[in-house]
Structure formats: structure tokens, C-alpha cells
mmCIF file of C-alpha atoms in Angstrom:
data_model
loop_
_atom_site.group_PDB
_atom_site.id
_atom_site.type_symbol
_atom_site.label_atom_id
_atom_site.label_comp_id
_atom_site.label_asym_id
_atom_site.label_seq_id
_atom_site.Cartn_x
_atom_site.Cartn_y
_atom_site.Cartn_z
ATOM 1 C CA MET A 127 118.784 -97.571 -85.374
ATOM 2 C CA THR A 128 122.299 -97.628 -86.876
ATOM 3 C CA THR A 129 125.480 -98.679 -85.158
ATOM 4 C CA SER A 130 128.969 -97.428 -85.887
ATOM 5 C CA PRO A 131 131.154 -99.925 -87.833
ATOM 6 C CA VAL A 132 133.722 -100.166 -85.060
ATOM 7 C CA ILE A 133 131.183 -101.089 -82.399
ATOM 8 C CA ALA A 134 129.272 -103.436 -84.661
ATOM 9 C CA ASP A 135 132.370 -105.257 -85.864
ATOM 10 C CA ALA A 136 133.922 -105.356 -82.407
ATOM 11 C CA HIS A 137 131.212 -107.815 -81.406
ATOM 12 C CA THR A 138 131.862 -110.112 -84.368
ATOM 13 C CA PRO A 139 132.586 -113.619 -83.042
ATOM 14 C CA ALA A 140 136.161 -114.789 -83.000
ATOM 15 C CA PRO A 141 137.218 -117.218 -85.728
ATOM 16 C CA SER A 142 137.204 -120.140 -83.341
ATOM 17 C CA ALA A 143 133.669 -119.547 -82.090
ATOM 18 C CA SER A 144 131.265 -122.441 -82.514
ATOM 19 C CA THR A 145 128.395 -122.321 -84.957
ATOM 20 C CA SER A 146 125.039 -124.033 -84.959
ATOM 21 C CA ASP A 147 126.578 -126.781 -87.148
ATOM 22 C CA ASP A 148 129.514 -127.756 -84.964
ATOM 23 C CA ARG A 149 128.433 -126.942 -81.417
ATOM 24 C CA PRO A 150 128.995 -129.807 -78.964
ATOM 25 C CA VAL A 151 125.833 -131.208 -77.420
ATOM 26 C CA ALA A 152 125.653 -131.652 -73.637
ATOM 27 C CA PRO A 153 124.684 -135.293 -72.942
ATOM 28 C CA HIS A 154 122.161 -134.399 -70.228
ATOM 29 C CA GLY A 155 121.137 -130.954 -71.411
ATOM 30 C CA LEU A 156 122.628 -127.472 -71.456
ATOM 31 C CA GLY A 157 121.429 -126.594 -67.959
ATOM 32 C CA TRP A 158 123.299 -129.442 -66.310
ATOM 33 C CA ALA A 159 126.490 -128.674 -68.224
ATOM 34 C CA LEU A 160 126.434 -125.034 -67.121
ATOM 35 C CA PHE A 161 125.566 -126.148 -63.580
ATOM 36 C CA ALA A 162 128.662 -128.366 -63.490
ATOM 37 C CA LEU A 163 130.876 -125.456 -64.533
ATOM 38 C CA ALA A 164 129.194 -123.065 -62.085
ATOM 39 C CA ILE A 165 129.779 -125.501 -59.201
ATOM 40 C CA GLY A 166 133.489 -125.139 -59.904
ATOM 41 C CA GLY A 167 133.125 -121.368 -59.600
ATOM 42 C CA LEU A 168 131.281 -121.854 -56.311
ATOM 43 C CA GLY A 169 134.148 -123.913 -54.903
ATOM 44 C CA ILE A 170 136.870 -121.573 -56.114
ATOM 45 C CA GLY A 171 135.011 -118.506 -54.856
ATOM 46 C CA THR A 172 134.546 -120.103 -51.447
ATOM 47 C CA GLY A 173 138.196 -121.103 -51.229
ATOM 48 C CA GLU A 174 139.384 -117.655 -52.245
ATOM 49 C CA PHE A 175 137.343 -115.513 -49.860
ATOM 50 C CA VAL A 176 136.695 -117.605 -46.723
ATOM 51 C CA PRO A 177 140.297 -117.422 -45.400
ATOM 52 C CA MET A 178 139.928 -113.636 -45.143
ATOM 53 C CA GLY A 179 137.303 -114.082 -42.429
ATOM 54 C CA LEU A 180 139.269 -116.731 -40.542
ATOM 55 C CA LEU A 181 142.706 -115.120 -40.358
ATOM 56 C CA PRO A 182 142.910 -115.034 -36.525
ATOM 57 C CA GLU A 183 142.029 -118.745 -36.293
ATOM 58 C CA VAL A 184 144.465 -119.638 -39.073
ATOM 59 C CA ALA A 185 147.194 -117.593 -37.382
ATOM 60 C CA ASP A 186 146.690 -119.492 -34.126
ATOM 61 C CA GLY A 187 146.811 -122.809 -35.971
ATOM 62 C CA ILE A 188 150.169 -122.164 -37.619
ATOM 63 C CA ASP A 189 151.673 -120.163 -34.736
ATOM 64 C CA ALA A 190 152.041 -116.899 -36.652
ATOM 65 C CA SER A 191 150.792 -113.338 -36.277
ATOM 66 C CA VAL A 192 147.629 -112.231 -38.040
ATOM 67 C CA THR A 193 149.542 -109.755 -40.201
ATOM 68 C CA THR A 194 152.034 -112.415 -41.256
ATOM 69 C CA THR A 195 149.256 -114.903 -41.924
ATOM 70 C CA GLY A 196 147.635 -112.344 -44.200
ATOM 71 C CA HIS A 197 150.411 -113.096 -46.672
ATOM 72 C CA VAL A 198 148.704 -116.402 -47.512
ATOM 73 C CA ILE A 199 145.949 -114.335 -49.170
ATOM 74 C CA SER A 200 148.552 -112.497 -51.231
ATOM 75 C CA ALA A 201 150.154 -115.844 -52.112
ATOM 76 C CA TYR A 202 146.851 -117.044 -53.537
ATOM 77 C CA ALA A 203 146.456 -113.896 -55.653
ATOM 78 C CA LEU A 204 150.036 -114.268 -56.894
ATOM 79 C CA GLY A 205 149.277 -117.858 -57.836
ATOM 80 C CA VAL A 206 146.328 -116.688 -59.939
ATOM 81 C CA VAL A 207 148.466 -114.197 -61.858
ATOM 82 C CA VAL A 208 151.299 -116.700 -62.406
ATOM 83 C CA GLY A 209 149.141 -119.716 -63.175
ATOM 84 C CA ALA A 210 146.785 -118.149 -65.722
ATOM 85 C CA PRO A 211 149.277 -117.736 -68.593
ATOM 86 C CA ILE A 212 151.178 -120.942 -67.766
ATOM 87 C CA PHE A 213 148.124 -123.200 -67.864
ATOM 88 C CA ALA A 214 146.785 -121.317 -70.883
ATOM 89 C CA VAL A 215 149.937 -121.841 -72.931
ATOM 90 C CA PHE A 216 150.475 -125.488 -72.037
ATOM 91 C CA GLY A 217 146.778 -126.349 -72.161
ATOM 92 C CA ALA A 218 145.831 -124.504 -75.353
ATOM 93 C CA ARG A 219 145.744 -127.667 -77.494
ATOM 94 C CA ARG A 220 144.181 -129.912 -74.851
ATOM 95 C CA PRO A 221 140.505 -130.933 -74.954
ATOM 96 C CA ARG A 222 138.704 -128.460 -72.714
ATOM 97 C CA ARG A 223 136.851 -130.993 -70.579
ATOM 98 C CA ALA A 224 140.065 -132.855 -69.777
ATOM 99 C CA LEU A 225 141.817 -129.566 -69.008
ATOM 100 C CA LEU A 226 139.018 -128.500 -66.649
ATOM 101 C CA VAL A 227 139.240 -131.808 -64.779
ATOM 102 C CA ALA A 228 143.020 -131.448 -64.465
ATOM 103 C CA LEU A 229 142.749 -127.862 -63.229
ATOM 104 C CA MET A 230 140.161 -128.774 -60.615
ATOM 105 C CA GLY A 231 142.291 -131.758 -59.602
ATOM 106 C CA VAL A 232 145.171 -129.398 -58.812
ATOM 107 C CA TYR A 233 142.776 -127.189 -56.842
ATOM 108 C CA VAL A 234 141.467 -130.132 -54.804
ATOM 109 C CA LEU A 235 144.970 -131.360 -53.975
ATOM 110 C CA ALA A 236 146.156 -127.873 -53.002
ATOM 111 C CA ASN A 237 143.215 -127.388 -50.635
ATOM 112 C CA VAL A 238 143.842 -130.758 -48.990
ATOM 113 C CA LEU A 239 147.454 -129.678 -48.489
ATOM 114 C CA SER A 240 146.220 -126.356 -47.071
ATOM 115 C CA ALA A 241 144.063 -128.219 -44.558
ATOM 116 C CA ALA A 242 147.023 -130.338 -43.493
ATOM 117 C CA ALA A 243 149.614 -127.532 -43.454
ATOM 118 C CA PRO A 244 151.560 -127.679 -40.165
ATOM 119 C CA SER A 245 153.352 -124.343 -40.508
ATOM 120 C CA TYR A 246 153.237 -120.904 -42.063
ATOM 121 C CA GLY A 247 155.651 -121.834 -44.856
ATOM 122 C CA THR A 248 153.743 -124.916 -45.953
ATOM 123 C CA LEU A 249 150.411 -123.074 -45.866
ATOM 124 C CA LEU A 250 151.907 -120.212 -47.885
ATOM 125 C CA ALA A 251 153.101 -122.684 -50.528
ATOM 126 C CA ALA A 252 149.790 -124.557 -50.556
ATOM 127 C CA ARG A 253 147.794 -121.360 -51.023
ATOM 128 C CA PHE A 254 150.069 -120.289 -53.873
ATOM 129 C CA VAL A 255 149.429 -123.624 -55.598
ATOM 130 C CA SER A 256 145.691 -123.219 -54.899
ATOM 131 C CA GLY A 257 145.713 -119.990 -56.870
ATOM 132 C CA LEU A 258 147.498 -121.414 -59.917
ATOM 133 C CA PRO A 259 144.425 -123.034 -61.577
ATOM 134 C CA HIS A 260 141.979 -120.261 -60.591
ATOM 135 C CA GLY A 261 142.150 -118.027 -63.650
ATOM 136 C CA ALA A 262 142.636 -120.897 -66.074
ATOM 137 C CA PHE A 263 139.565 -122.731 -64.754
ATOM 138 C CA PHE A 264 137.281 -119.714 -65.106
ATOM 139 C CA GLY A 265 138.716 -118.894 -68.526
ATOM 140 C CA VAL A 266 138.442 -122.406 -69.950
ATOM 141 C CA ALA A 267 135.019 -122.898 -68.332
ATOM 142 C CA SER A 268 133.835 -119.700 -70.034
ATOM 143 C CA LEU A 269 135.075 -120.960 -73.400
ATOM 144 C CA ALA A 270 133.450 -124.350 -72.829
ATOM 145 C CA ALA A 271 130.146 -122.706 -71.884
ATOM 146 C CA ALA A 272 130.220 -120.334 -74.860
ATOM 147 C CA ALA A 273 130.828 -123.265 -77.215
ATOM 148 C CA LEU A 274 127.556 -124.892 -76.114
ATOM 149 C CA VAL A 275 125.278 -122.043 -77.212
ATOM 150 C CA PRO A 276 124.682 -119.880 -80.286
ATOM 151 C CA THR A 277 126.964 -116.873 -80.622
ATOM 152 C CA GLU A 278 124.205 -114.489 -79.596
ATOM 153 C CA ARG A 279 123.904 -116.249 -76.199
ATOM 154 C CA ARG A 280 127.615 -116.442 -75.305
ATOM 155 C CA ALA A 281 127.514 -113.818 -72.578
ATOM 156 C CA TRP A 282 124.483 -115.457 -70.963
ATOM 157 C CA ALA A 283 126.344 -118.775 -70.805
ATOM 158 C CA ILE A 284 129.482 -117.115 -69.417
ATOM 159 C CA SER A 285 127.518 -115.178 -66.798
ATOM 160 C CA THR A 286 125.839 -118.429 -65.731
ATOM 161 C CA VAL A 287 129.267 -119.938 -65.055
ATOM 162 C CA MET A 288 130.281 -116.780 -63.160
ATOM 163 C CA LEU A 289 127.095 -117.094 -61.108
ATOM 164 C CA GLY A 290 128.879 -119.720 -59.028
ATOM 165 C CA LEU A 291 131.339 -117.078 -57.855
ATOM 166 C CA SER A 292 128.498 -114.707 -56.971
ATOM 167 C CA VAL A 293 126.569 -117.350 -55.036
ATOM 168 C CA ALA A 294 129.777 -118.188 -53.174
ATOM 169 C CA ASN A 295 129.951 -114.599 -51.929
ATOM 170 C CA LEU A 296 126.246 -114.452 -51.139
ATOM 171 C CA ALA A 297 125.779 -117.779 -49.371
ATOM 172 C CA MET A 298 128.777 -120.096 -49.180
ATOM 173 C CA VAL A 299 131.306 -117.668 -47.725
ATOM 174 C CA PRO A 300 129.135 -116.771 -44.688
ATOM 175 C CA VAL A 301 128.208 -120.443 -44.152
ATOM 176 C CA ALA A 302 131.772 -121.685 -44.534
ATOM 177 C CA THR A 303 133.067 -118.924 -42.253
ATOM 178 C CA ALA A 304 130.569 -119.971 -39.575
ATOM 179 C CA LEU A 305 131.640 -123.608 -39.997
ATOM 180 C CA GLY A 306 135.253 -122.521 -39.667
ATOM 181 C CA HIS A 307 134.535 -120.763 -36.394
ATOM 182 C CA ALA A 308 132.645 -123.814 -35.105
ATOM 183 C CA PHE A 309 134.809 -126.698 -36.326
ATOM 184 C CA GLY A 310 138.152 -125.143 -37.230
ATOM 185 C CA TRP A 311 139.606 -123.518 -40.320
ATOM 186 C CA ARG A 312 141.101 -126.765 -41.616
ATOM 187 C CA MET A 313 137.602 -128.151 -42.114
ATOM 188 C CA VAL A 314 136.833 -125.249 -44.450
ATOM 189 C CA PHE A 315 139.654 -126.199 -46.802
ATOM 190 C CA LEU A 316 138.426 -129.796 -46.760
ATOM 191 C CA LEU A 317 134.933 -128.534 -47.594
ATOM 192 C CA VAL A 318 136.335 -126.622 -50.561
ATOM 193 C CA ALA A 319 138.205 -129.747 -51.664
ATOM 194 C CA ALA A 320 134.954 -131.729 -51.444
ATOM 195 C CA ILE A 321 133.201 -129.172 -53.667
ATOM 196 C CA GLY A 322 136.090 -129.595 -56.086
ATOM 197 C CA VAL A 323 135.570 -133.361 -56.196
ATOM 198 C CA ILE A 324 131.854 -132.818 -56.871
ATOM 199 C CA THR A 325 132.848 -130.442 -59.668
ATOM 200 C CA ILE A 326 135.112 -133.042 -61.278
ATOM 201 C CA LEU A 327 132.397 -135.706 -61.173
ATOM 202 C CA SER A 328 129.822 -133.243 -62.525
ATOM 203 C CA ILE A 329 132.068 -132.154 -65.391
ATOM 204 C CA LEU A 330 132.758 -135.768 -66.359
ATOM 205 C CA ARG A 331 129.043 -136.534 -66.392
ATOM 206 C CA PHE A 332 127.464 -133.380 -67.797
ATOM 207 C CA VAL A 333 130.039 -131.526 -69.926
ATOM 208 C CA PRO A 334 130.460 -132.969 -73.433
ATOM 209 C CA VAL A 335 133.752 -134.276 -74.730
ATOM 210 C CA THR A 336 135.253 -131.943 -77.308
ATOM 211 C CA PRO A 337 138.289 -132.497 -79.535
ATOM 212 C CA ALA A 338 141.556 -130.711 -78.978
ATOM 213 C CA VAL A 339 141.806 -127.204 -80.420
ATOM 214 C CA THR A 340 144.124 -128.023 -83.312
ATOM 215 C CA THR A 341 144.364 -124.407 -84.490
ATOM 216 C CA ALA A 342 145.934 -123.313 -81.193
ATOM 217 C CA SER A 343 149.667 -123.287 -80.580
ATOM 218 C CA MET A 344 151.984 -122.240 -77.792
ATOM 219 C CA ARG A 345 153.587 -119.611 -79.993
ATOM 220 C CA GLY A 346 150.232 -118.311 -81.194
ATOM 221 C CA GLU A 347 148.891 -118.022 -77.654
ATOM 222 C CA LEU A 348 151.929 -115.999 -76.590
ATOM 223 C CA ARG A 349 151.953 -113.867 -79.738
ATOM 224 C CA VAL A 350 148.538 -112.422 -78.953
ATOM 225 C CA LEU A 351 149.976 -110.805 -75.812
ATOM 226 C CA LYS A 352 151.585 -108.273 -78.148
ATOM 227 C CA ASP A 353 148.203 -107.243 -79.571
ATOM 228 C CA PRO A 354 147.374 -103.731 -78.299
ATOM 229 C CA LYS A 355 143.617 -104.420 -78.485
ATOM 230 C CA LEU A 356 143.998 -107.385 -76.146
ATOM 231 C CA LEU A 357 146.393 -105.599 -73.797
ATOM 232 C CA LEU A 358 144.134 -102.564 -73.562
ATOM 233 C CA THR A 359 141.103 -104.755 -72.866
ATOM 234 C CA LEU A 360 143.007 -106.570 -70.116
ATOM 235 C CA SER A 361 143.962 -103.156 -68.744
ATOM 236 C CA VAL A 362 140.282 -102.239 -68.553
ATOM 237 C CA GLY A 363 139.865 -105.092 -66.067
ATOM 238 C CA ALA A 364 143.104 -104.438 -64.196
ATOM 239 C CA ILE A 365 142.370 -100.713 -63.773
ATOM 240 C CA GLY A 366 138.610 -100.287 -64.085
ATOM 241 C CA PHE A 367 137.776 -103.202 -61.793
ATOM 242 C CA GLY A 368 140.204 -101.826 -59.202
ATOM 243 C CA GLY A 369 137.450 -99.494 -58.052
ATOM 244 C CA MET A 370 135.399 -102.417 -56.781
ATOM 245 C CA PHE A 371 138.284 -103.822 -54.767
ATOM 246 C CA ALA A 372 139.267 -100.372 -53.485
ATOM 247 C CA THR A 373 135.816 -100.067 -51.939
ATOM 248 C CA TYR A 374 135.290 -103.688 -50.901
ATOM 249 C CA ALA A 375 138.634 -103.982 -49.105
ATOM 250 C CA TYR A 376 137.666 -101.160 -46.732
ATOM 251 C CA ILE A 377 133.929 -101.726 -46.565
ATOM 252 C CA ALA A 378 134.005 -102.810 -42.903
ATOM 253 C CA PRO A 379 135.761 -99.712 -41.481
ATOM 254 C CA THR A 380 133.751 -97.494 -43.831
ATOM 255 C CA LEU A 381 130.497 -98.878 -42.421
ATOM 256 C CA THR A 382 131.548 -98.884 -38.773
ATOM 257 C CA GLU A 383 133.428 -95.574 -38.634
ATOM 258 C CA ARG A 384 131.684 -93.463 -41.298
ATOM 259 C CA THR A 385 128.174 -94.929 -41.406
ATOM 260 C CA GLY A 386 128.063 -95.771 -37.701
ATOM 261 C CA VAL A 387 126.736 -99.334 -37.917
ATOM 262 C CA SER A 388 127.838 -101.925 -35.386
ATOM 263 C CA GLU A 389 130.414 -104.564 -36.292
ATOM 264 C CA GLY A 390 127.750 -107.226 -35.896
ATOM 265 C CA LEU A 391 125.762 -105.737 -38.783
ATOM 266 C CA VAL A 392 128.663 -105.692 -41.250
ATOM 267 C CA PRO A 393 127.969 -109.291 -42.429
ATOM 268 C CA LEU A 394 124.416 -108.214 -43.286
ATOM 269 C CA TYR A 395 125.759 -105.469 -45.533
ATOM 270 C CA LEU A 396 128.098 -107.997 -47.148
ATOM 271 C CA LEU A 397 125.026 -110.085 -47.957
ATOM 272 C CA PHE A 398 123.641 -107.046 -49.789
ATOM 273 C CA TRP A 399 126.893 -106.890 -51.732
ATOM 274 C CA GLY A 400 126.616 -110.589 -52.599
ATOM 275 C CA ALA A 401 122.996 -110.132 -53.673
ATOM 276 C CA GLY A 402 124.136 -107.317 -55.945
ATOM 277 C CA MET A 403 126.757 -109.603 -57.493
ATOM 278 C CA VAL A 404 124.099 -112.218 -58.266
ATOM 279 C CA SER A 405 121.849 -109.505 -59.697
ATOM 280 C CA GLY A 406 124.647 -108.163 -61.883
ATOM 281 C CA ASN A 407 125.350 -111.624 -63.244
ATOM 282 C CA LEU A 408 121.726 -112.377 -64.040
ATOM 283 C CA ILE A 409 121.021 -109.028 -65.683
ATOM 284 C CA GLY A 410 124.412 -108.554 -67.293
ATOM 285 C CA GLY A 411 124.465 -111.720 -69.367
ATOM 286 C CA ARG A 412 121.368 -110.786 -71.341
ATOM 287 C CA LEU A 413 122.371 -107.132 -71.738
ATOM 288 C CA ILE A 414 125.815 -108.117 -73.009
ATOM 289 C CA ASP A 415 124.381 -110.486 -75.602
ATOM 290 C CA ARG A 416 122.202 -107.673 -76.927
ATOM 291 C CA ALA A 417 124.864 -104.944 -76.948
ATOM 292 C CA LEU A 418 128.325 -105.829 -75.654
ATOM 293 C CA LEU A 419 130.199 -102.553 -75.910
ATOM 294 C CA PRO A 420 127.357 -100.261 -74.822
ATOM 295 C CA THR A 421 126.882 -102.508 -71.781
ATOM 296 C CA LEU A 422 130.597 -102.488 -70.995
ATOM 297 C CA ALA A 423 130.954 -98.733 -71.439
ATOM 298 C CA GLY A 424 127.693 -98.029 -69.647
ATOM 299 C CA GLY A 425 128.678 -100.365 -66.827
ATOM 300 C CA LEU A 426 131.966 -98.549 -66.238
ATOM 301 C CA ALA A 427 130.299 -95.135 -66.402
ATOM 302 C CA GLY A 428 127.481 -96.270 -64.120
ATOM 303 C CA PHE A 429 130.003 -97.746 -61.709
ATOM 304 C CA ALA A 430 131.853 -94.423 -61.496
ATOM 305 C CA ILE A 431 128.586 -92.618 -60.754
ATOM 306 C CA ALA A 432 127.548 -95.238 -58.174
ATOM 307 C CA LEU A 433 130.894 -94.903 -56.394
ATOM 308 C CA ALA A 434 130.582 -91.123 -56.270
ATOM 309 C CA LEU A 435 127.095 -91.456 -54.776
ATOM 310 C CA PHE A 436 128.335 -94.141 -52.381
ATOM 311 C CA SER A 437 130.744 -91.675 -50.785
ATOM 312 C CA VAL A 438 127.657 -89.725 -49.689
ATOM 313 C CA ALA A 439 125.341 -92.703 -49.162
ATOM 314 C CA THR A 440 127.601 -94.041 -46.408
ATOM 315 C CA LEU A 441 126.516 -91.175 -44.177
ATOM 316 C CA ASN A 442 123.246 -93.042 -43.535
ATOM 317 C CA PRO A 443 122.788 -96.774 -42.727
ATOM 318 C CA TYR A 444 119.806 -97.201 -45.064
ATOM 319 C CA THR A 445 121.271 -95.467 -48.094
ATOM 320 C CA ALA A 446 124.546 -97.288 -47.403
ATOM 321 C CA ALA A 447 122.718 -100.620 -47.760
ATOM 322 C CA ILE A 448 121.308 -99.512 -51.115
ATOM 323 C CA GLY A 449 124.751 -98.328 -52.180
ATOM 324 C CA VAL A 450 126.405 -101.612 -51.227
ATOM 325 C CA PHE A 451 123.849 -103.552 -53.285
ATOM 326 C CA ALA A 452 124.361 -101.211 -56.242
ATOM 327 C CA LEU A 453 128.136 -101.619 -56.146
ATOM 328 C CA GLY A 454 127.815 -105.408 -56.095
ATOM 329 C CA ASN A 455 126.159 -105.216 -59.511
ATOM 330 C CA VAL A 456 129.498 -104.203 -61.028
ATOM 331 C CA LEU A 457 130.216 -107.916 -61.434
ATOM 332 C CA LEU A 458 128.329 -107.731 -64.741
ATOM 333 C CA LEU A 459 131.594 -106.290 -66.096
ATOM 334 C CA GLY A 460 133.249 -109.697 -65.640
ATOM 335 C CA PRO A 461 131.264 -111.526 -68.353
ATOM 336 C CA ALA A 462 131.381 -108.384 -70.507
ATOM 337 C CA LEU A 463 135.180 -108.280 -70.462
ATOM 338 C CA GLN A 464 135.365 -112.049 -70.964
ATOM 339 C CA THR A 465 133.197 -111.781 -74.080
ATOM 340 C CA ARG A 466 135.138 -108.778 -75.382
ATOM 341 C CA LEU A 467 138.412 -110.696 -74.998
ATOM 342 C CA MET A 468 136.976 -113.610 -76.975
ATOM 343 C CA ASP A 469 136.201 -111.169 -79.783
ATOM 344 C CA VAL A 470 139.685 -109.622 -79.996
ATOM 345 C CA ALA A 471 141.808 -112.723 -79.289
ATOM 346 C CA GLY A 472 141.513 -114.425 -82.676
ATOM 347 C CA GLU A 473 142.779 -118.013 -82.418
ATOM 348 C CA ALA A 474 144.454 -117.436 -79.016
ATOM 349 C CA GLN A 475 141.224 -117.910 -77.098
ATOM 350 C CA THR A 476 142.621 -119.810 -74.115
ATOM 351 C CA ILE A 477 145.226 -117.329 -72.945
ATOM 352 C CA ALA A 478 142.883 -114.380 -73.507
ATOM 353 C CA ALA A 479 140.132 -115.987 -71.442
ATOM 354 C CA THR A 480 142.415 -116.998 -68.585
ATOM 355 C CA MET A 481 144.295 -113.690 -68.454
ATOM 356 C CA ASN A 482 140.989 -111.958 -67.743
ATOM 357 C CA HIS A 483 141.097 -113.297 -64.196
ATOM 358 C CA ALA A 484 144.763 -112.450 -63.842
ATOM 359 C CA SER A 485 143.815 -108.860 -64.665
ATOM 360 C CA PHE A 486 141.105 -108.940 -61.978
ATOM 361 C CA ASN A 487 143.675 -110.033 -59.407
ATOM 362 C CA THR A 488 145.895 -107.179 -60.522
ATOM 363 C CA ALA A 489 142.919 -104.940 -59.770
ATOM 364 C CA ASN A 490 142.614 -106.672 -56.398
ATOM 365 C CA ALA A 491 146.162 -105.587 -55.575
ATOM 366 C CA LEU A 492 146.026 -102.110 -57.110
ATOM 367 C CA GLY A 493 142.658 -100.906 -55.806
ATOM 368 C CA PRO A 494 143.168 -101.513 -52.068
ATOM 369 C CA TRP A 495 146.742 -100.188 -52.238
ATOM 370 C CA LEU A 496 145.632 -96.881 -53.767
ATOM 371 C CA ALA A 497 142.643 -96.670 -51.424
ATOM 372 C CA GLY A 498 144.935 -97.185 -48.438
ATOM 373 C CA LEU A 499 147.188 -94.372 -49.603
ATOM 374 C CA ALA A 500 144.166 -92.128 -50.116
ATOM 375 C CA TYR A 501 142.846 -92.798 -46.623
ATOM 376 C CA THR A 502 146.262 -92.169 -45.074
ATOM 377 C CA ALA A 503 146.454 -88.837 -46.879
ATOM 378 C CA SER A 504 142.859 -87.706 -46.289
ATOM 379 C CA GLY A 505 141.790 -89.409 -43.067
ATOM 380 C CA THR A 506 138.264 -89.987 -44.385
ATOM 381 C CA TRP A 507 136.625 -93.291 -45.290
ATOM 382 C CA ALA A 508 134.959 -91.589 -48.241
ATOM 383 C CA SER A 509 138.326 -91.664 -50.024
ATOM 384 C CA PRO A 510 138.246 -95.342 -51.156
ATOM 385 C CA ALA A 511 135.074 -94.639 -53.133
ATOM 386 C CA TRP A 512 136.672 -91.638 -54.827
ATOM 387 C CA VAL A 513 139.712 -93.738 -55.700
ATOM 388 C CA GLY A 514 137.232 -96.139 -57.268
ATOM 389 C CA VAL A 515 135.691 -93.304 -59.289
ATOM 390 C CA GLY A 516 139.080 -92.451 -60.742
ATOM 391 C CA LEU A 517 139.862 -96.080 -61.577
ATOM 392 C CA ALA A 518 136.475 -96.638 -63.230
ATOM 393 C CA ILE A 519 136.937 -93.533 -65.387
ATOM 394 C CA ALA A 520 140.449 -94.712 -66.287
ATOM 395 C CA GLY A 521 138.976 -98.071 -67.316
ATOM 396 C CA LEU A 522 136.459 -96.287 -69.538
ATOM 397 C CA LEU A 523 139.259 -94.322 -71.217
ATOM 398 C CA LEU A 524 141.222 -97.542 -71.791
ATOM 399 C CA LEU A 525 138.163 -99.108 -73.415
ATOM 400 C CA ALA A 526 137.881 -96.100 -75.726
ATOM 401 C CA ALA A 527 141.577 -96.462 -76.577
ATOM 402 C CA SER A 528 141.049 -100.139 -77.377
ATOM 403 C CA LEU A 529 138.234 -99.295 -79.792
ATOM 404 C CA ARG A 530 140.316 -96.557 -81.370
ATOM 405 C CA VAL A 531 143.219 -98.959 -81.940
ATOM 406 C CA GLN A 532 140.832 -101.522 -83.380
ATOM 407 C CA GLY A 533 139.354 -98.927 -85.722
ATOM 408 C CA HIS A 534 142.797 -97.832 -86.962
ATOM 409 C CA ALA A 535 143.776 -101.483 -87.449
ATOM 410 C CA GLY A 536 140.882 -101.855 -89.866
ATOM 411 C CA VAL A 537 139.358 -104.829 -88.093
ATOM 412 C CA ARG A 538 136.340 -105.960 -90.058
#
């Protein structure tokens, strides 16, 4: 079977990719190294999502309204967007293991400060700082994981790191939320900090030391942000992924008011979503390694179809459960976009990898905002899914534009 030159060459490894001759060797085996990086994703995922389920308790603790306290979630997302390029630029020439330890150190400190925050203002600041290393950690961890394996297994390694985030949604978030209800929300932030400490120790023990990336430079990292291929690929995440957040943000009222399930059953449906995320990670990594762009394009198209079906599936509790699981599988797009960015970034690998998560947080802001407008205009909880359909299709068109630009640029 033949493949078009654009698609075949688009998956060519970036110049800085490791080869079988210069790959670092994990001192205790590849599995332990990837486990150490995934534990970091578990901690960050727990710290990002648990506060959403504890807002009333947090509001009581800092003497603020629930709506005002909700701003601490926005502060975290803003921190992700701001921190990703800053850490990428200033950390581009640093050894990756040392940079990962420093990033997780900031995350640990910020969560300790969150646990000790006496007021709304201090908690807002602490959550902003907590978000700063988020995107950079996932980006650098993805690069570190990809460097440990042959080029044809990069996506599998990246998806293994991302598995920590999926497991956080499936298991840790419900457990940590229950602990927060039982022992107080401050204990949850301390738990997240403890996971961060375990991550640091695991990275120091299991992730190999690598030299600084001497080919990287601050100017080079920033210059790549002018590359239309990179910007369009980032836009695929910022727009196309918005469909997931448009649906997820309103999943509870959709299930209770449209599907007719009780509020007590909503956490069960969220477990289905988390299981879908794990499934998407496990399946996606291997599919991406075999055919990156077909998987990415097919994933966006399949996501649009799944969202359209979900608008109907939510009329029945059983089909809604299947639909929720199916939508969770969209997380396979995360490793796909990460791998695609590595291919188009050239020498500016660090900023490309970290900006991927900044684009996801842009999607996290855009999707729910558009879905909220759609519900206000239509009055039906089917509207968030249809907003998601439009965003997924837009992401697919942006991917096509990226390939077209790459083809005209004569990338070979």
C-alpha cells in the first residue's frame, strides 16, 4: 500500500530525535523510568481536577462564595498557559532530568502553600503557581520518554506517561475527593504534594541522566512559534480538543436533566469517562506509532461522530453510559498531537512539547464557554455535544491546513 509523500514525510522524526546509537539507558529498566514519569502525571492530574469537586468545602475554608472560589480553577489554567512557554524557553538547554525535578519541586511547594492558604487571595496565587509547571512537566516528560525508545515507539512511550493523567481521572480523583470530604480539602493538597515528592525521588532513581541539549537556544525556541505548521498543529489541540471540554464541563446537568439519572449516579458515569481515557491511552499509543496522521485525522473525525451520537444517546441511561465511555477515548489525541509537534518543531522540541498542554487549556476555556452560550440560546442539554461536533470538525480542517502548508513548504 502506498502513502502520499506529505503524510509519509510528516512522520519523519525531528532532527533531535534519539537513535539506537545514542539513546540514554534507564538504570533500572525502561518500565521503571516510564513509571516514574507517569507518577508525576498522576499527581498533576489529581491536583488539577480534585478541587472542582470540593469547591463548597474550599469556599467555607477561605470564607468566600462558591462562585468566587471557582476562580482558583481558572487561576490554575492561566498558570498552565503562562508557565508552559516560560519554562520551555528558560529550560531548553537544561538536562531534562534536572528540569523535571525542578518543575515538580515547584509543584510540590505550590501545593503545600495551597494547603496552608488562609484566604482567597493567597489560595488564588498558590493555584496560579501550581499551574505554572504543569504543561512544561508533561512536555519535558514526553521528550524524556521518547528519547528512551526507538523512533517507531515514541507515541507508545508518550502515551504511557499520559496514562498517569488518565488513571488520576479514573481512580485518584474520586478517592481524593472522598478523602477531602472526610478529612478536609487541605489534606488533598498535601496528598498531591506527597505524590510530587514520590515523583521527584522516582525520577532521581529511575530516569537516566542526560546531557544538556546544546543545539537548543532561547531564540531558536521562540522562533519556532512563527512556524505556521507548528501554530496550526497547536490550533488543532486548542480548537479540536475543545469539544471534549464542552461536553465534560456540562456532563452532570446533561445526565441529570436530559438523561434522567440521579445525582448520586453521576460519579459512576464519570468512572466510565475515566475508563475511556485509560482505554484511549492504551490503544492510541500503538496506533499512533503505526500511522500518526491517519490516527490523528481518524480520531478527530470519529470524535465528531461520537459527539453527534452522544446527543441522542443521552436520552437513555444505558446508551449514555456507552457514550460517556466512547468520548473518554478521545484522550488518544493527546499523544498524537504531542508526537506530531515533535515532528514539526525541528530543534525547538521543548517549547513545542510544552505548548501542547497550553493549547489543551485553551480548549478547556473555549469549549465550556461556547457550550454555555449554546445552552443559553437553545435551552437543551444536547447543545454542548453539537458544539463539540463543530469544534472537532474545525480541528480536522486545521490539521488539513497544517499538512497543506507543510506540503507547500517542501518539507522532506
